[in-house]
mmCIF file with all atom_site columns, C-alpha atoms in Angstrom:
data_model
loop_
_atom_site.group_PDB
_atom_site.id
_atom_site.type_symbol
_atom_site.label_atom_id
_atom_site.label_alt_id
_atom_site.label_comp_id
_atom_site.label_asym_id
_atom_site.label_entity_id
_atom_site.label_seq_id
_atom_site.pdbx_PDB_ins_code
_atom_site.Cartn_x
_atom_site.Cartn_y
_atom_site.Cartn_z
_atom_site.occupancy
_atom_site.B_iso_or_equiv
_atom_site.pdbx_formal_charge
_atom_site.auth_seq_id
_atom_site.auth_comp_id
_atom_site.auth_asym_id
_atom_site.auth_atom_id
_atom_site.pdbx_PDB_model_num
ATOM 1  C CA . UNK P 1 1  ? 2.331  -39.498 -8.418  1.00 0.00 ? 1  UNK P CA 1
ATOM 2  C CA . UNK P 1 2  ? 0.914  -36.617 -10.528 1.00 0.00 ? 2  UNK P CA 1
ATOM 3  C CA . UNK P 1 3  ? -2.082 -36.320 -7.908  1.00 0.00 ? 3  UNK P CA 1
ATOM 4  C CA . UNK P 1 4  ? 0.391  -36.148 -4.581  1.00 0.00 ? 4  UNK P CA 1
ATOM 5  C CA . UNK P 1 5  ? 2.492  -33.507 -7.123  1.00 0.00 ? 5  UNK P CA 1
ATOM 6  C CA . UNK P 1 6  ? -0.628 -31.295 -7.866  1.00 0.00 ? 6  UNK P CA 1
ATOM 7  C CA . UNK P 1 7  ? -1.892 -31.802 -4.181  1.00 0.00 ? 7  UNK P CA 1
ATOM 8  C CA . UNK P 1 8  ? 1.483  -30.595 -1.988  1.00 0.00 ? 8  UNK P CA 1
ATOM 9  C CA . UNK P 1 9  ? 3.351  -27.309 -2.404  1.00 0.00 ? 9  UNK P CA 1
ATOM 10 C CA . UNK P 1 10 ? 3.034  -23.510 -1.446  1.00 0.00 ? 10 UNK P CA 1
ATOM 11 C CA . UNK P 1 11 ? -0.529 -22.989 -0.632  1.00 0.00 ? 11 UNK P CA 1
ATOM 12 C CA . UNK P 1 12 ? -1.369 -26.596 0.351   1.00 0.00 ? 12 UNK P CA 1
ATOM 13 C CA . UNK P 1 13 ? 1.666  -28.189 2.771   1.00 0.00 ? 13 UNK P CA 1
ATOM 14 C CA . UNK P 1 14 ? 5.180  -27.138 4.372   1.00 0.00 ? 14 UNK P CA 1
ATOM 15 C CA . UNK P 1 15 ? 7.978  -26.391 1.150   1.00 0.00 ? 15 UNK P CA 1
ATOM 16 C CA . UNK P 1 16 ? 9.760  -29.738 3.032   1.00 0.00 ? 16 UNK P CA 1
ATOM 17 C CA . UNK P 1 17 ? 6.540  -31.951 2.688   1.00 0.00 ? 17 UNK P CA 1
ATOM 18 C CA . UNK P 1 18 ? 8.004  -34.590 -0.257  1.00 0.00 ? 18 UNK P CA 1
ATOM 19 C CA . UNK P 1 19 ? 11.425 -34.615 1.097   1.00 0.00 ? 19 UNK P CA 1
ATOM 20 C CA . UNK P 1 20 ? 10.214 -35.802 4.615   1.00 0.00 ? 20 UNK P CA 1
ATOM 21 C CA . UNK P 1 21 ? 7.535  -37.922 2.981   1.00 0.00 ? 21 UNK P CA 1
ATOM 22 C CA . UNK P 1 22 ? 10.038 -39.514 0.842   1.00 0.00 ? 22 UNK P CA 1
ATOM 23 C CA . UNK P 1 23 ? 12.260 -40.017 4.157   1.00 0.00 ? 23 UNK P CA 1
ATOM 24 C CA . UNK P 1 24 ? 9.160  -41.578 5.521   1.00 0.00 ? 24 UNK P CA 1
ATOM 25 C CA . UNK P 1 25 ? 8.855  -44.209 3.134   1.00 0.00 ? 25 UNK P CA 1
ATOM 26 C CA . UNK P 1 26 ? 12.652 -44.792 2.996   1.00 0.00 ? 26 UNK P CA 1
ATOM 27 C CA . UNK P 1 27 ? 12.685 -45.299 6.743   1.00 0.00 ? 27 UNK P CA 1
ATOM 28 C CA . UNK P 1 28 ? 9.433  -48.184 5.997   1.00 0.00 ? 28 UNK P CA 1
ATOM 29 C CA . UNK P 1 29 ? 11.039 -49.591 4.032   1.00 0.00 ? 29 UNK P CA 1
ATOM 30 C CA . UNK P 1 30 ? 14.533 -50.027 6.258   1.00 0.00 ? 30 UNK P CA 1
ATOM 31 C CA . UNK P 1 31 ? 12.169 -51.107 8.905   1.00 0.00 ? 31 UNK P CA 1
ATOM 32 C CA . UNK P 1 32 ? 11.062 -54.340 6.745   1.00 0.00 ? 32 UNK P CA 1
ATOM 33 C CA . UNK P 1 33 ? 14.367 -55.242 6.022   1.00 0.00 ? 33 UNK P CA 1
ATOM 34 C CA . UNK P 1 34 ? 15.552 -54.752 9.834   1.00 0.00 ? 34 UNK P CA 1
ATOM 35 C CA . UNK P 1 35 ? 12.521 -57.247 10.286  1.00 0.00 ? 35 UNK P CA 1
ATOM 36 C CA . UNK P 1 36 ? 13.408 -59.711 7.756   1.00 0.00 ? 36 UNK P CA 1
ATOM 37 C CA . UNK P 1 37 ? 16.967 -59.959 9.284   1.00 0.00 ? 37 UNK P CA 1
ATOM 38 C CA . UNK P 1 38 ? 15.652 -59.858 12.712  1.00 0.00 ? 38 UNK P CA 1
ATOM 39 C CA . UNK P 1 39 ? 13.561 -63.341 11.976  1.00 0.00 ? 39 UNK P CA 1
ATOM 40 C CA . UNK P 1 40 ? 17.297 -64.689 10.500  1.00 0.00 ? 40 UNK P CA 1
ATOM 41 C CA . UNK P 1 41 ? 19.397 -63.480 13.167  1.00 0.00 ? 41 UNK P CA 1
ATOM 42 C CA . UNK P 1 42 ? 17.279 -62.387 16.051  1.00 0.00 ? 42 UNK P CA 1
ATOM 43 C CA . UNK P 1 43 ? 16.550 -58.977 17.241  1.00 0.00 ? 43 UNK P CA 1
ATOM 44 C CA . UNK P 1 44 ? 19.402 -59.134 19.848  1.00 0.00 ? 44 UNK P CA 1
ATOM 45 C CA . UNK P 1 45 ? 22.551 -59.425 16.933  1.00 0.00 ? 45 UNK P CA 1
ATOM 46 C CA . UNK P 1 46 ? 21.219 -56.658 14.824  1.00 0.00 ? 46 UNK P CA 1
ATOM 47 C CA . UNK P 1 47 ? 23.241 -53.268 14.921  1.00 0.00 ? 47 UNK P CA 1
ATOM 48 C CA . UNK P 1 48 ? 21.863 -50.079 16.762  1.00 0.00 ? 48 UNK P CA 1
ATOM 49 C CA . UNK P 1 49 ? 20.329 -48.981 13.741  1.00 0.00 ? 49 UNK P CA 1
ATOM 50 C CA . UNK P 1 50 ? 18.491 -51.349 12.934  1.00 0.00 ? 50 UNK P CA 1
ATOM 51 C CA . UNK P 1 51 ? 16.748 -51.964 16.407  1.00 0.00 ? 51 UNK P CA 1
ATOM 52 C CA . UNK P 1 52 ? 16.178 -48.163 16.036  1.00 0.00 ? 52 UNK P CA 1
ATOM 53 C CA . UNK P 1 53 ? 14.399 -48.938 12.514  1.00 0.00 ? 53 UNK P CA 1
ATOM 54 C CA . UNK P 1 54 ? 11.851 -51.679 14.409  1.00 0.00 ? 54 UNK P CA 1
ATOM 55 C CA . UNK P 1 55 ? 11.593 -49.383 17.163  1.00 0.00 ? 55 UNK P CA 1
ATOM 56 C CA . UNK P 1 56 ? 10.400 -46.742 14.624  1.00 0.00 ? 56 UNK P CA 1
ATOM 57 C CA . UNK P 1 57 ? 8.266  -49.216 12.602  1.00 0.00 ? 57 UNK P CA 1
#
């Protein structure tokens, strides 16, 4: 958003601050689909990655 643009760069956070917070919400947002297919097929079916995701979330 233009307030989180004005609000982050040299002089306020780290030069990496939106790439990791984009890679923050990215990672949310894997973790509600790991949940959704967790309630389908149970936690113990889904891949390593995704029980990494709900471990994370």
């Amino acid at each position: 958003s233009r307030l989180m643009k004005d609000g982050t760069g040299e002089g306020y956070t780290r030069d990496d601050h939106s790439d990791l917070s984009n890679q923050l919400f990215a990672s949310y947002s894997e973790v509600a689909g790991a949940r959704s297919l967790a309630t389908v097929i149970g936690e113990d079916e889904l891949s390593a990655t995704d029980k990494l995701y709900l471990k994370f979330g």
